[in-house]
Amino acid sequence: MIEFLSLKDVNAAHAVELKAACARVIDSGWYIQGKELEQFETDFAAACGSKYCFGVANGLDALTLTLRAWKILGKLSVGDEVIVPANTYIASVLAITENGLTPILVEPDESLNISPALIKAAIGPKTKAIIPVHLYGQLADMPAIMNIAKDHGLLVLEDSAQSHGASFDGKKAGSWGDAAGFSFYPGKNLGALGDAGAITTNDDELAQVVKVLRNYGSHEKYKNIYQGVNSRLDEIQAAMLTVKLKYLSEDIKSRRKIAELYMRGIKNDLIRLPLDMGVSPLTLESHVWHLFVVRSDKRDALQKHLAASGVQTLIHYPIPPHKQQAYKDWNSLSFPITEKIHDQVLSLPIGPTMSVEDAATVISACNSFNGNG
Ligand SMILES: *Cc1c(COP(=O)(O)O)cnc(C)c1O
């Protein structure tokens, strides 16, 4: 069986270093808000080309706390509208509703990322921010989105949970918007060995607030300037991430190699490849292939056929946020492009440790699909 992603293999590749880093933290006697966190924050800010990085407990908190900080700074108020893709992982939307803000769901274009033209059409008097998501590892059209934001005075919070290291024109994910939220969930391109996340920004004011907000709103021990939360990135996870960050560019190269094999090798009229979906050869260079997503009108049959051929696949995602029970008031809303995408997408195995032989097996299994599961 070719696994979708073997986390065991991913971390085994760096086991000696990870275990040494873990031992270092254990022996240090310091487990929260220490040198390991500082080191990772410095390294990750540099890797993103942003002035600040603040570790938090997970990717959802990174998004939620940034919006919350903007409320504290008077840049957002309850009831303001925030534009977000209709086809995203639910976390992007939860961060908005958790803050009492109103999500405005916007459909994607053929790239499967949010459509700049439709963002423009969705802007109203209450619109205050945009959360573009760099879905599957491909940057959203940030030049266009930043222009729209500038014209309309909107804040931009990049959901960069799937796009560590992705860049366009030499500018990295996490350094385009006013701020960005990252997730280091184990399966992400930069994954901890547990939960972790981070906020990046160039904004001094925002930096001051999120730094404190994540730690009970406390700027000095036992003094609290905000009603904060406990959303800290602990020393062990920070140490794991510092090790793994060193290999991120190498890992991206390995993912690209698999993606290129797939794009050259998969030839089946029943399967649409990313290149056919508006991923231009140019943006291909910036894609970090967190997921390799194909589309098919016969998706379910394709998934069955691949499983029978020993290839594990996943669907990102089977149900869009507006069709979730969690948002039952929206269930009757219609986002036809998003709904169609959710019926068609299938994620093939891809990862930094995947072999060329395994990719060849996936390719021949795709090519032998004749429409029957
Ligand atoms: C993973 C993910 C998140 C949330 O990250 P967690 O660390 O699991 O909280 C947010 N947005 C997107 C697009 C993601 O893929």
mmCIF file of C-alpha atoms and ligand atoms in Angstrom:
data_model
loop_
_atom_site.group_PDB
_atom_site.id
_atom_site.type_symbol
_atom_site.label_atom_id
_atom_site.label_comp_id
_atom_site.label_asym_id
_atom_site.label_seq_id
_atom_site.Cartn_x
_atom_site.Cartn_y
_atom_site.Cartn_z
ATOM 1 C CA MET A 1 0.000 0.000 0.000
ATOM 2 C CA ILE A 2 1.362 3.429 -0.946
ATOM 3 C CA GLU A 3 0.440 5.642 1.977
ATOM 4 C CA PHE A 4 -0.936 9.108 1.326
ATOM 5 C CA LEU A 5 1.807 10.506 3.574
ATOM 6 C CA SER A 6 3.960 8.582 6.011
ATOM 7 C CA LEU A 7 4.603 10.896 8.956
ATOM 8 C CA LYS A 8 6.738 8.177 10.449
ATOM 9 C CA ASP A 9 9.071 8.265 7.434
ATOM 10 C CA VAL A 10 9.033 12.077 7.319
ATOM 11 C CA ASN A 11 10.312 12.326 10.899
ATOM 12 C CA ALA A 12 12.518 9.220 10.759
ATOM 13 C CA ALA A 13 14.586 11.075 8.161
ATOM 14 C CA HIS A 14 15.656 13.496 10.936
ATOM 15 C CA ALA A 15 15.313 11.194 13.952
ATOM 16 C CA VAL A 16 18.845 11.660 15.290
ATOM 17 C CA GLU A 17 18.615 15.449 15.271
ATOM 18 C CA LEU A 18 15.053 15.511 16.577
ATOM 19 C CA LYS A 19 15.899 13.229 19.481
ATOM 20 C CA ALA A 20 18.996 15.271 20.346
ATOM 21 C CA ALA A 21 16.932 18.477 20.298
ATOM 22 C CA CYS A 22 14.286 16.875 22.476
ATOM 23 C CA ALA A 23 16.926 15.690 24.964
ATOM 24 C CA ARG A 24 18.396 19.194 25.058
ATOM 25 C CA VAL A 25 15.036 20.649 26.081
ATOM 26 C CA ILE A 26 14.402 17.947 28.678
ATOM 27 C CA ASP A 27 17.800 18.522 30.226
ATOM 28 C CA SER A 28 17.408 22.312 30.190
ATOM 29 C CA GLY A 29 14.586 22.287 32.734
ATOM 30 C CA TRP A 30 12.833 25.101 30.804
ATOM 31 C CA TYR A 31 9.715 24.085 28.864
ATOM 32 C CA ILE A 32 7.612 27.137 27.979
ATOM 33 C CA GLN A 33 8.529 30.535 26.460
ATOM 34 C CA GLY A 34 12.273 30.081 26.407
ATOM 35 C CA LYS A 35 15.292 30.028 24.118
ATOM 36 C CA GLU A 36 13.951 27.333 21.786
ATOM 37 C CA LEU A 37 10.882 29.406 20.961
ATOM 38 C CA GLU A 38 13.005 32.515 20.426
ATOM 39 C CA GLN A 39 15.315 30.615 18.099
ATOM 40 C CA PHE A 40 12.475 29.223 16.014
ATOM 41 C CA GLU A 41 10.718 32.575 15.828
ATOM 42 C CA THR A 42 13.915 34.227 14.600
ATOM 43 C CA ASP A 43 14.548 31.484 12.032
ATOM 44 C CA PHE A 44 10.992 31.334 10.741
ATOM 45 C CA ALA A 45 10.636 35.111 10.445
ATOM 46 C CA ALA A 46 13.842 35.089 8.368
ATOM 47 C CA ALA A 47 12.581 32.177 6.255
ATOM 48 C CA CYS A 48 9.369 34.101 5.474
ATOM 49 C CA GLY A 49 11.081 37.434 4.972
ATOM 50 C CA SER A 50 8.958 39.071 7.660
ATOM 51 C CA LYS A 51 10.002 41.234 10.574
ATOM 52 C CA TYR A 52 8.235 39.254 13.306
ATOM 53 C CA CYS A 53 7.151 35.713 14.027
ATOM 54 C CA PHE A 54 5.222 34.655 17.135
ATOM 55 C CA GLY A 55 4.677 31.017 17.944
ATOM 56 C CA VAL A 56 1.179 30.033 19.041
ATOM 57 C CA ALA A 57 -0.534 26.764 19.894
ATOM 58 C CA ASN A 58 -1.903 25.955 16.411
ATOM 59 C CA GLY A 59 -2.907 27.394 13.053
ATOM 60 C CA LEU A 60 -6.481 28.191 14.047
ATOM 61 C CA ASP A 61 -5.230 30.270 16.984
ATOM 62 C CA ALA A 62 -2.795 32.102 14.681
ATOM 63 C CA LEU A 63 -5.737 33.299 12.572
ATOM 64 C CA THR A 64 -8.124 33.888 15.477
ATOM 65 C CA LEU A 65 -5.627 35.840 17.577
ATOM 66 C CA THR A 66 -4.591 38.067 14.689
ATOM 67 C CA LEU A 67 -8.207 39.106 14.059
ATOM 68 C CA ARG A 68 -8.678 39.564 17.794
ATOM 69 C CA ALA A 69 -5.573 41.778 17.963
ATOM 70 C CA TRP A 70 -6.974 43.940 15.172
ATOM 71 C CA LYS A 71 -10.164 44.350 17.215
ATOM 72 C CA ILE A 72 -8.087 45.431 20.236
ATOM 73 C CA LEU A 73 -6.256 47.917 17.994
ATOM 74 C CA GLY A 74 -9.589 49.310 16.775
ATOM 75 C CA LYS A 75 -9.051 48.146 13.195
ATOM 76 C CA LEU A 76 -11.962 45.680 13.264
ATOM 77 C CA SER A 77 -15.237 45.660 15.181
ATOM 78 C CA VAL A 78 -17.917 43.070 15.781
ATOM 79 C CA GLY A 79 -20.154 42.809 12.723
ATOM 80 C CA ASP A 80 -17.473 43.796 10.209
ATOM 81 C CA GLU A 81 -17.232 41.637 7.114
ATOM 82 C CA VAL A 82 -14.228 39.493 6.259
ATOM 83 C CA ILE A 83 -13.840 37.985 2.804
ATOM 84 C CA VAL A 84 -12.707 34.346 2.789
ATOM 85 C CA PRO A 85 -12.719 31.573 0.141
ATOM 86 C CA ALA A 86 -15.829 29.392 0.103
ATOM 87 C CA ASN A 87 -13.572 26.398 -0.581
ATOM 88 C CA THR A 88 -11.214 26.287 2.350
ATOM 89 C CA TYR A 89 -10.592 24.236 5.432
ATOM 90 C CA ILE A 90 -13.154 25.311 8.040
ATOM 91 C CA ALA A 91 -10.453 26.872 10.276
ATOM 92 C CA SER A 92 -10.225 29.959 8.048
ATOM 93 C CA VAL A 93 -13.942 30.590 8.603
ATOM 94 C CA LEU A 94 -13.990 29.662 12.304
ATOM 95 C CA ALA A 95 -11.379 32.341 13.038
ATOM 96 C CA ILE A 96 -13.823 34.935 11.673
ATOM 97 C CA THR A 97 -17.002 33.794 13.417
ATOM 98 C CA GLU A 98 -15.144 33.208 16.698
ATOM 99 C CA ASN A 99 -14.406 36.959 16.683
ATOM 100 C CA GLY A 100 -18.012 37.984 16.042
ATOM 101 C CA LEU A 101 -17.087 39.047 12.519
ATOM 102 C CA THR A 102 -19.111 38.115 9.438
ATOM 103 C CA PRO A 103 -17.547 35.805 6.835
ATOM 104 C CA ILE A 104 -18.286 36.684 3.212
ATOM 105 C CA LEU A 105 -17.663 33.485 1.274
ATOM 106 C CA VAL A 106 -16.172 34.033 -2.167
ATOM 107 C CA GLU A 107 -15.823 31.439 -4.923
ATOM 108 C CA PRO A 108 -12.466 30.371 -6.399
ATOM 109 C CA ASP A 109 -11.341 30.607 -10.005
ATOM 110 C CA GLU A 110 -9.856 27.735 -12.016
ATOM 111 C CA SER A 111 -6.680 27.807 -9.902
ATOM 112 C CA LEU A 112 -8.920 26.682 -6.995
ATOM 113 C CA ASN A 113 -7.719 29.746 -5.069
ATOM 114 C CA ILE A 114 -10.017 32.697 -4.304
ATOM 115 C CA SER A 115 -10.928 34.744 -7.394
ATOM 116 C CA PRO A 116 -9.689 38.371 -7.271
ATOM 117 C CA ALA A 117 -12.542 39.450 -9.587
ATOM 118 C CA LEU A 118 -15.113 37.927 -7.250
ATOM 119 C CA ILE A 119 -13.419 39.504 -4.220
ATOM 120 C CA LYS A 120 -13.968 42.897 -5.829
ATOM 121 C CA ALA A 121 -17.619 42.099 -6.450
ATOM 122 C CA ALA A 122 -18.102 41.047 -2.812
ATOM 123 C CA ILE A 123 -16.746 44.238 -1.215
ATOM 124 C CA GLY A 124 -19.381 46.313 0.553
ATOM 125 C CA PRO A 125 -19.407 49.174 3.085
ATOM 126 C CA LYS A 126 -18.840 46.788 6.023
ATOM 127 C CA THR A 127 -15.969 44.873 4.432
ATOM 128 C CA LYS A 128 -12.775 45.362 6.437
ATOM 129 C CA ALA A 129 -10.487 42.422 5.696
ATOM 130 C CA ILE A 130 -9.602 39.586 3.338
ATOM 131 C CA ILE A 131 -8.278 36.176 4.337
ATOM 132 C CA PRO A 132 -6.777 34.651 1.193
ATOM 133 C CA VAL A 133 -5.863 30.984 1.616
ATOM 134 C CA HIS A 134 -2.865 29.603 -0.276
ATOM 135 C CA LEU A 135 -4.679 26.359 -0.882
ATOM 136 C CA TYR A 136 -2.778 23.120 -1.544
ATOM 137 C CA GLY A 137 0.565 25.010 -1.442
ATOM 138 C CA GLN A 138 -0.100 27.422 -4.288
ATOM 139 C CA LEU A 139 -0.030 31.136 -3.520
ATOM 140 C CA ALA A 140 -3.296 32.931 -4.088
ATOM 141 C CA ASP A 141 -3.025 35.770 -6.623
ATOM 142 C CA MET A 142 -1.393 38.062 -4.059
ATOM 143 C CA PRO A 143 -0.365 40.893 -6.407
ATOM 144 C CA ALA A 144 -4.012 41.306 -7.453
ATOM 145 C CA ILE A 145 -5.365 40.798 -3.937
ATOM 146 C CA MET A 146 -2.958 43.333 -2.396
ATOM 147 C CA ASN A 147 -3.973 45.879 -5.023
ATOM 148 C CA ILE A 148 -7.653 45.405 -4.252
ATOM 149 C CA ALA A 149 -6.918 45.663 -0.520
ATOM 150 C CA LYS A 150 -5.002 48.883 -1.045
ATOM 151 C CA ASP A 151 -7.764 50.423 -3.182
ATOM 152 C CA HIS A 152 -10.416 49.634 -0.580
ATOM 153 C CA GLY A 153 -8.383 50.043 2.628
ATOM 154 C CA LEU A 154 -8.772 46.393 3.636
ATOM 155 C CA LEU A 155 -6.578 44.359 5.976
ATOM 156 C CA VAL A 156 -5.091 41.159 4.549
ATOM 157 C CA LEU A 157 -4.475 38.089 6.689
ATOM 158 C CA GLU A 158 -2.866 35.272 4.714
ATOM 159 C CA ASP A 159 -3.924 31.767 5.728
ATOM 160 C CA SER A 160 -0.536 30.205 5.007
ATOM 161 C CA ALA A 161 -1.191 26.883 6.739
ATOM 162 C CA GLN A 162 -0.559 24.940 3.525
ATOM 163 C CA SER A 163 2.135 27.066 1.932
ATOM 164 C CA HIS A 164 5.331 27.311 4.008
ATOM 165 C CA GLY A 165 8.083 28.408 1.624
ATOM 166 C CA ALA A 166 5.831 29.198 -1.345
ATOM 167 C CA SER A 167 6.767 32.414 -3.093
ATOM 168 C CA PHE A 168 5.980 34.589 -6.065
ATOM 169 C CA ASP A 169 8.370 37.192 -7.475
ATOM 170 C CA GLY A 170 10.752 36.287 -4.670
ATOM 171 C CA LYS A 171 8.196 37.250 -2.009
ATOM 172 C CA LYS A 172 7.283 34.465 0.404
ATOM 173 C CA ALA A 173 3.938 33.324 1.758
ATOM 174 C CA GLY A 174 3.503 35.105 5.057
ATOM 175 C CA SER A 175 5.126 38.345 3.923
ATOM 176 C CA TRP A 176 2.495 39.645 1.480
ATOM 177 C CA GLY A 177 -0.348 40.630 3.741
ATOM 178 C CA ASP A 178 -0.589 42.683 6.924
ATOM 179 C CA ALA A 179 -0.151 39.406 8.773
ATOM 180 C CA ALA A 180 -0.223 35.662 8.178
ATOM 181 C CA GLY A 181 -1.240 32.577 10.120
ATOM 182 C CA PHE A 182 0.756 29.364 9.809
ATOM 183 C CA SER A 183 -0.039 25.870 11.053
ATOM 184 C CA PHE A 184 2.633 23.331 11.927
ATOM 185 C CA TYR A 185 0.153 20.469 12.299
ATOM 186 C CA PRO A 186 2.218 17.275 11.768
ATOM 187 C CA GLY A 187 0.994 16.715 8.195
ATOM 188 C CA LYS A 188 1.763 20.225 6.955
ATOM 189 C CA ASN A 189 4.857 20.932 4.820
ATOM 190 C CA LEU A 190 6.590 22.177 7.959
ATOM 191 C CA GLY A 191 5.134 19.958 10.657
ATOM 192 C CA ALA A 192 5.747 19.746 14.399
ATOM 193 C CA LEU A 193 5.431 16.470 16.294
ATOM 194 C CA GLY A 194 2.253 17.749 17.847
ATOM 195 C CA ASP A 195 0.235 20.948 17.518
ATOM 196 C CA ALA A 196 1.890 24.282 16.759
ATOM 197 C CA GLY A 197 1.304 27.474 14.781
ATOM 198 C CA ALA A 198 2.702 30.959 14.209
ATOM 199 C CA ILE A 199 1.784 34.494 13.247
ATOM 200 C CA THR A 200 4.112 36.505 10.989
ATOM 201 C CA THR A 201 3.869 40.248 10.410
ATOM 202 C CA ASN A 202 5.897 43.385 9.659
ATOM 203 C CA ASP A 203 3.547 45.534 11.722
ATOM 204 C CA ASP A 204 5.069 46.779 15.014
ATOM 205 C CA GLU A 205 1.725 47.556 16.618
ATOM 206 C CA LEU A 206 0.170 44.205 15.786
ATOM 207 C CA ALA A 207 3.339 42.437 16.926
ATOM 208 C CA GLN A 208 3.107 44.032 20.378
ATOM 209 C CA VAL A 209 -0.462 42.836 20.834
ATOM 210 C CA VAL A 210 -0.233 39.233 19.552
ATOM 211 C CA LYS A 211 2.965 38.615 21.496
ATOM 212 C CA VAL A 212 1.106 39.352 24.690
ATOM 213 C CA LEU A 213 -2.332 38.017 23.738
ATOM 214 C CA ARG A 214 -1.059 34.447 23.301
ATOM 215 C CA ASN A 215 0.258 34.465 26.863
ATOM 216 C CA TYR A 216 -2.792 35.501 28.925
ATOM 217 C CA GLY A 217 -2.409 39.090 27.799
ATOM 218 C CA SER A 218 0.571 39.301 30.106
ATOM 219 C CA HIS A 219 3.491 41.539 29.234
ATOM 220 C CA GLU A 220 5.159 41.109 32.610
ATOM 221 C CA LYS A 221 4.743 38.175 34.941
ATOM 222 C CA TYR A 222 1.392 38.437 36.801
ATOM 223 C CA LYS A 223 0.462 41.687 35.035
ATOM 224 C CA ASN A 224 -2.173 41.471 32.310
ATOM 225 C CA ILE A 225 -2.933 44.234 29.859
ATOM 226 C CA TYR A 226 -5.442 42.225 27.774
ATOM 227 C CA GLN A 227 -7.931 39.429 28.455
ATOM 228 C CA GLY A 228 -5.625 37.027 26.644
ATOM 229 C CA VAL A 229 -5.587 33.294 26.089
ATOM 230 C CA ASN A 230 -3.171 30.454 26.638
ATOM 231 C CA SER A 231 -1.900 29.742 23.153
ATOM 232 C CA ARG A 232 1.796 29.131 23.586
ATOM 233 C CA LEU A 233 4.146 27.113 21.411
ATOM 234 C CA ASP A 234 6.115 24.975 23.846
ATOM 235 C CA GLU A 235 9.891 24.514 23.876
ATOM 236 C CA ILE A 236 9.897 20.909 22.659
ATOM 237 C CA GLN A 237 7.772 21.683 19.602
ATOM 238 C CA ALA A 238 9.813 24.813 18.886
ATOM 239 C CA ALA A 239 12.993 22.714 19.008
ATOM 240 C CA MET A 240 11.462 20.136 16.641
ATOM 241 C CA LEU A 241 10.480 22.895 14.233
ATOM 242 C CA THR A 242 13.929 24.521 14.260
ATOM 243 C CA VAL A 243 15.391 21.183 13.156
ATOM 244 C CA LYS A 244 12.762 20.621 10.469
ATOM 245 C CA LEU A 245 12.871 24.177 9.123
ATOM 246 C CA LYS A 246 16.469 23.541 7.995
ATOM 247 C CA TYR A 247 15.162 20.890 5.611
ATOM 248 C CA LEU A 248 12.101 22.739 4.327
ATOM 249 C CA SER A 249 13.630 23.817 0.998
ATOM 250 C CA GLU A 250 14.964 20.313 0.393
ATOM 251 C CA ASP A 251 11.552 18.864 1.226
ATOM 252 C CA ILE A 252 9.881 21.260 -1.196
ATOM 253 C CA LYS A 253 12.307 20.140 -3.926
ATOM 254 C CA SER A 254 11.394 16.511 -3.273
ATOM 255 C CA ARG A 255 7.680 17.341 -3.446
ATOM 256 C CA ARG A 256 8.220 19.216 -6.716
ATOM 257 C CA LYS A 257 10.001 16.224 -8.187
ATOM 258 C CA ILE A 258 6.992 14.013 -7.465
ATOM 259 C CA ALA A 259 4.589 16.674 -8.779
ATOM 260 C CA GLU A 260 6.569 16.925 -12.021
ATOM 261 C CA LEU A 261 6.546 13.143 -12.445
ATOM 262 C CA TYR A 262 2.779 13.149 -11.970
ATOM 263 C CA MET A 263 2.262 15.991 -14.432
ATOM 264 C CA ARG A 264 4.397 14.381 -17.086
ATOM 265 C CA GLY A 265 3.216 10.830 -16.466
ATOM 266 C CA ILE A 266 -0.525 10.989 -15.824
ATOM 267 C CA LYS A 267 -2.343 10.854 -19.133
ATOM 268 C CA ASN A 268 -6.015 10.073 -18.784
ATOM 269 C CA ASP A 269 -8.931 12.063 -20.201
ATOM 270 C CA LEU A 270 -10.923 11.282 -17.065
ATOM 271 C CA ILE A 271 -8.371 13.046 -14.840
ATOM 272 C CA ARG A 272 -7.632 16.780 -14.837
ATOM 273 C CA LEU A 273 -4.186 17.774 -13.628
ATOM 274 C CA PRO A 274 -3.278 21.024 -11.808
ATOM 275 C CA LEU A 275 -1.824 22.467 -15.036
ATOM 276 C CA ASP A 276 -5.246 22.179 -16.644
ATOM 277 C CA MET A 277 -6.732 24.059 -13.730
ATOM 278 C CA GLY A 278 -5.046 27.388 -14.180
ATOM 279 C CA VAL A 279 -1.785 26.671 -12.427
ATOM 280 C CA SER A 280 0.455 28.456 -14.900
ATOM 281 C CA PRO A 281 3.986 27.218 -15.625
ATOM 282 C CA LEU A 282 5.113 30.444 -13.960
ATOM 283 C CA THR A 283 3.271 29.925 -10.706
ATOM 284 C CA LEU A 284 4.353 26.309 -10.858
ATOM 285 C CA GLU A 285 7.723 27.536 -9.659
ATOM 286 C CA SER A 286 6.100 28.965 -6.578
ATOM 287 C CA HIS A 287 3.905 25.949 -5.781
ATOM 288 C CA VAL A 288 5.121 23.945 -2.783
ATOM 289 C CA TRP A 289 2.765 21.015 -3.405
ATOM 290 C CA HIS A 290 1.398 20.539 0.082
ATOM 291 C CA LEU A 291 -1.205 18.526 -1.802
ATOM 292 C CA PHE A 292 -1.293 17.234 -5.359
ATOM 293 C CA VAL A 293 -4.947 17.578 -6.242
ATOM 294 C CA VAL A 294 -6.500 16.186 -9.408
ATOM 295 C CA ARG A 295 -10.118 16.559 -10.507
ATOM 296 C CA SER A 296 -12.438 14.010 -12.033
ATOM 297 C CA ASP A 297 -16.161 13.813 -12.739
ATOM 298 C CA LYS A 298 -15.801 10.214 -11.599
ATOM 299 C CA ARG A 299 -13.888 11.031 -8.452
ATOM 300 C CA ASP A 300 -15.404 8.364 -6.230
ATOM 301 C CA ALA A 301 -14.780 5.635 -8.817
ATOM 302 C CA LEU A 302 -11.223 6.910 -9.284
ATOM 303 C CA GLN A 303 -10.592 6.768 -5.554
ATOM 304 C CA LYS A 304 -11.904 3.178 -5.433
ATOM 305 C CA HIS A 305 -9.816 2.162 -8.432
ATOM 306 C CA LEU A 306 -6.671 3.651 -6.888
ATOM 307 C CA ALA A 307 -7.359 1.948 -3.547
ATOM 308 C CA ALA A 308 -7.727 -1.379 -5.382
ATOM 309 C CA SER A 309 -4.363 -0.652 -7.012
ATOM 310 C CA GLY A 310 -2.760 -0.086 -3.590
ATOM 311 C CA VAL A 311 -2.777 3.728 -3.668
ATOM 312 C CA GLN A 312 -4.194 5.631 -0.693
ATOM 313 C CA THR A 313 -5.823 8.976 -1.530
ATOM 314 C CA LEU A 314 -7.692 11.619 0.467
ATOM 315 C CA ILE A 315 -10.278 14.289 -0.355
ATOM 316 C CA HIS A 316 -9.499 17.925 0.561
ATOM 317 C CA TYR A 317 -12.247 18.551 1.344
ATOM 318 C CA PRO A 318 -15.414 16.442 1.123
ATOM 319 C CA ILE A 319 -17.785 19.099 2.586
ATOM 320 C CA PRO A 320 -17.367 22.887 2.193
ATOM 321 C CA PRO A 321 -17.830 25.093 5.300
ATOM 322 C CA HIS A 322 -21.258 26.381 4.165
ATOM 323 C CA LYS A 323 -22.575 22.798 4.001
ATOM 324 C CA GLN A 324 -21.329 21.875 7.471
ATOM 325 C CA GLN A 325 -23.746 21.329 10.353
ATOM 326 C CA ALA A 326 -21.605 23.805 12.311
ATOM 327 C CA TYR A 327 -22.898 26.524 9.978
ATOM 328 C CA LYS A 328 -26.399 25.212 9.489
ATOM 329 C CA ASP A 329 -27.837 28.669 8.781
ATOM 330 C CA TRP A 330 -25.782 28.692 5.576
ATOM 331 C CA ASN A 331 -26.663 25.193 4.391
ATOM 332 C CA SER A 332 -29.163 26.459 1.812
ATOM 333 C CA LEU A 333 -26.719 28.995 0.330
ATOM 334 C CA SER A 334 -25.393 28.126 -3.073
ATOM 335 C CA PHE A 335 -21.729 28.258 -4.109
ATOM 336 C CA PRO A 336 -21.849 26.154 -7.278
ATOM 337 C CA ILE A 337 -18.141 26.304 -8.179
ATOM 338 C CA THR A 338 -17.108 25.363 -4.668
ATOM 339 C CA GLU A 339 -19.677 22.566 -4.503
ATOM 340 C CA LYS A 340 -18.559 21.166 -7.839
ATOM 341 C CA ILE A 341 -14.917 21.254 -6.765
ATOM 342 C CA HIS A 342 -15.755 19.367 -3.592
ATOM 343 C CA ASP A 343 -17.363 16.621 -5.699
ATOM 344 C CA GLN A 344 -14.373 16.335 -8.035
ATOM 345 C CA VAL A 345 -11.131 16.752 -6.109
ATOM 346 C CA LEU A 346 -8.850 13.930 -5.100
ATOM 347 C CA SER A 347 -5.426 14.268 -3.451
ATOM 348 C CA LEU A 348 -2.759 11.819 -4.632
ATOM 349 C CA PRO A 349 0.066 10.686 -2.342
ATOM 350 C CA ILE A 350 2.894 13.210 -2.137
ATOM 351 C CA GLY A 351 5.592 13.904 0.428
ATOM 352 C CA PRO A 352 9.280 14.594 0.932
ATOM 353 C CA THR A 353 10.168 10.924 1.398
ATOM 354 C CA MET A 354 8.093 9.490 -1.443
ATOM 355 C CA SER A 355 10.135 7.399 -3.891
ATOM 356 C CA VAL A 356 10.193 7.680 -7.673
ATOM 357 C CA GLU A 357 9.084 4.027 -7.812
ATOM 358 C CA ASP A 358 6.011 4.767 -5.715
ATOM 359 C CA ALA A 359 5.201 7.741 -7.933
ATOM 360 C CA ALA A 360 5.441 5.437 -10.965
ATOM 361 C CA THR A 361 2.943 3.060 -9.347
ATOM 362 C CA VAL A 362 0.535 5.951 -8.710
ATOM 363 C CA ILE A 363 0.922 7.123 -12.318
ATOM 364 C CA SER A 364 0.203 3.727 -13.860
ATOM 365 C CA ALA A 365 -2.767 3.242 -11.524
ATOM 366 C CA CYS A 366 -4.140 6.621 -12.685
ATOM 367 C CA ASN A 367 -3.528 5.783 -16.324
ATOM 368 C CA SER A 368 -5.348 2.457 -16.076
ATOM 369 C CA PHE A 369 -8.531 4.107 -14.719
ATOM 370 C CA ASN A 370 -11.332 3.570 -17.233
ATOM 371 C CA GLY A 371 -14.179 5.126 -15.304
ATOM 372 C CA ASN A 372 -15.042 2.068 -13.236
ATOM 373 C CA GLY A 373 -14.195 1.871 -9.546
HETATM 374 C C1 LIG B 1 -4.386 23.108 8.773
HETATM 375 C C2 LIG B 1 -5.084 24.341 8.402
HETATM 376 C C3 LIG B 1 -5.475 25.298 9.354
HETATM 377 C C4 LIG B 1 -5.468 25.057 10.827
HETATM 378 O O1 LIG B 1 -4.327 24.606 11.398
HETATM 379 P P1 LIG B 1 -4.339 23.865 12.816
HETATM 380 O O2 LIG B 1 -2.911 23.907 13.219
HETATM 381 O O3 LIG B 1 -4.850 22.471 12.589
HETATM 382 O O4 LIG B 1 -5.209 24.623 13.748
HETATM 383 C C5 LIG B 1 -6.008 26.485 8.911
HETATM 384 N N1 LIG B 1 -6.193 26.740 7.607
HETATM 385 C C6 LIG B 1 -5.854 25.842 6.660
HETATM 386 C C7 LIG B 1 -6.077 26.177 5.222
HETATM 387 C C8 LIG B 1 -5.298 24.612 7.021
HETATM 388 O O5 LIG B 1 -4.991 23.720 6.067
#
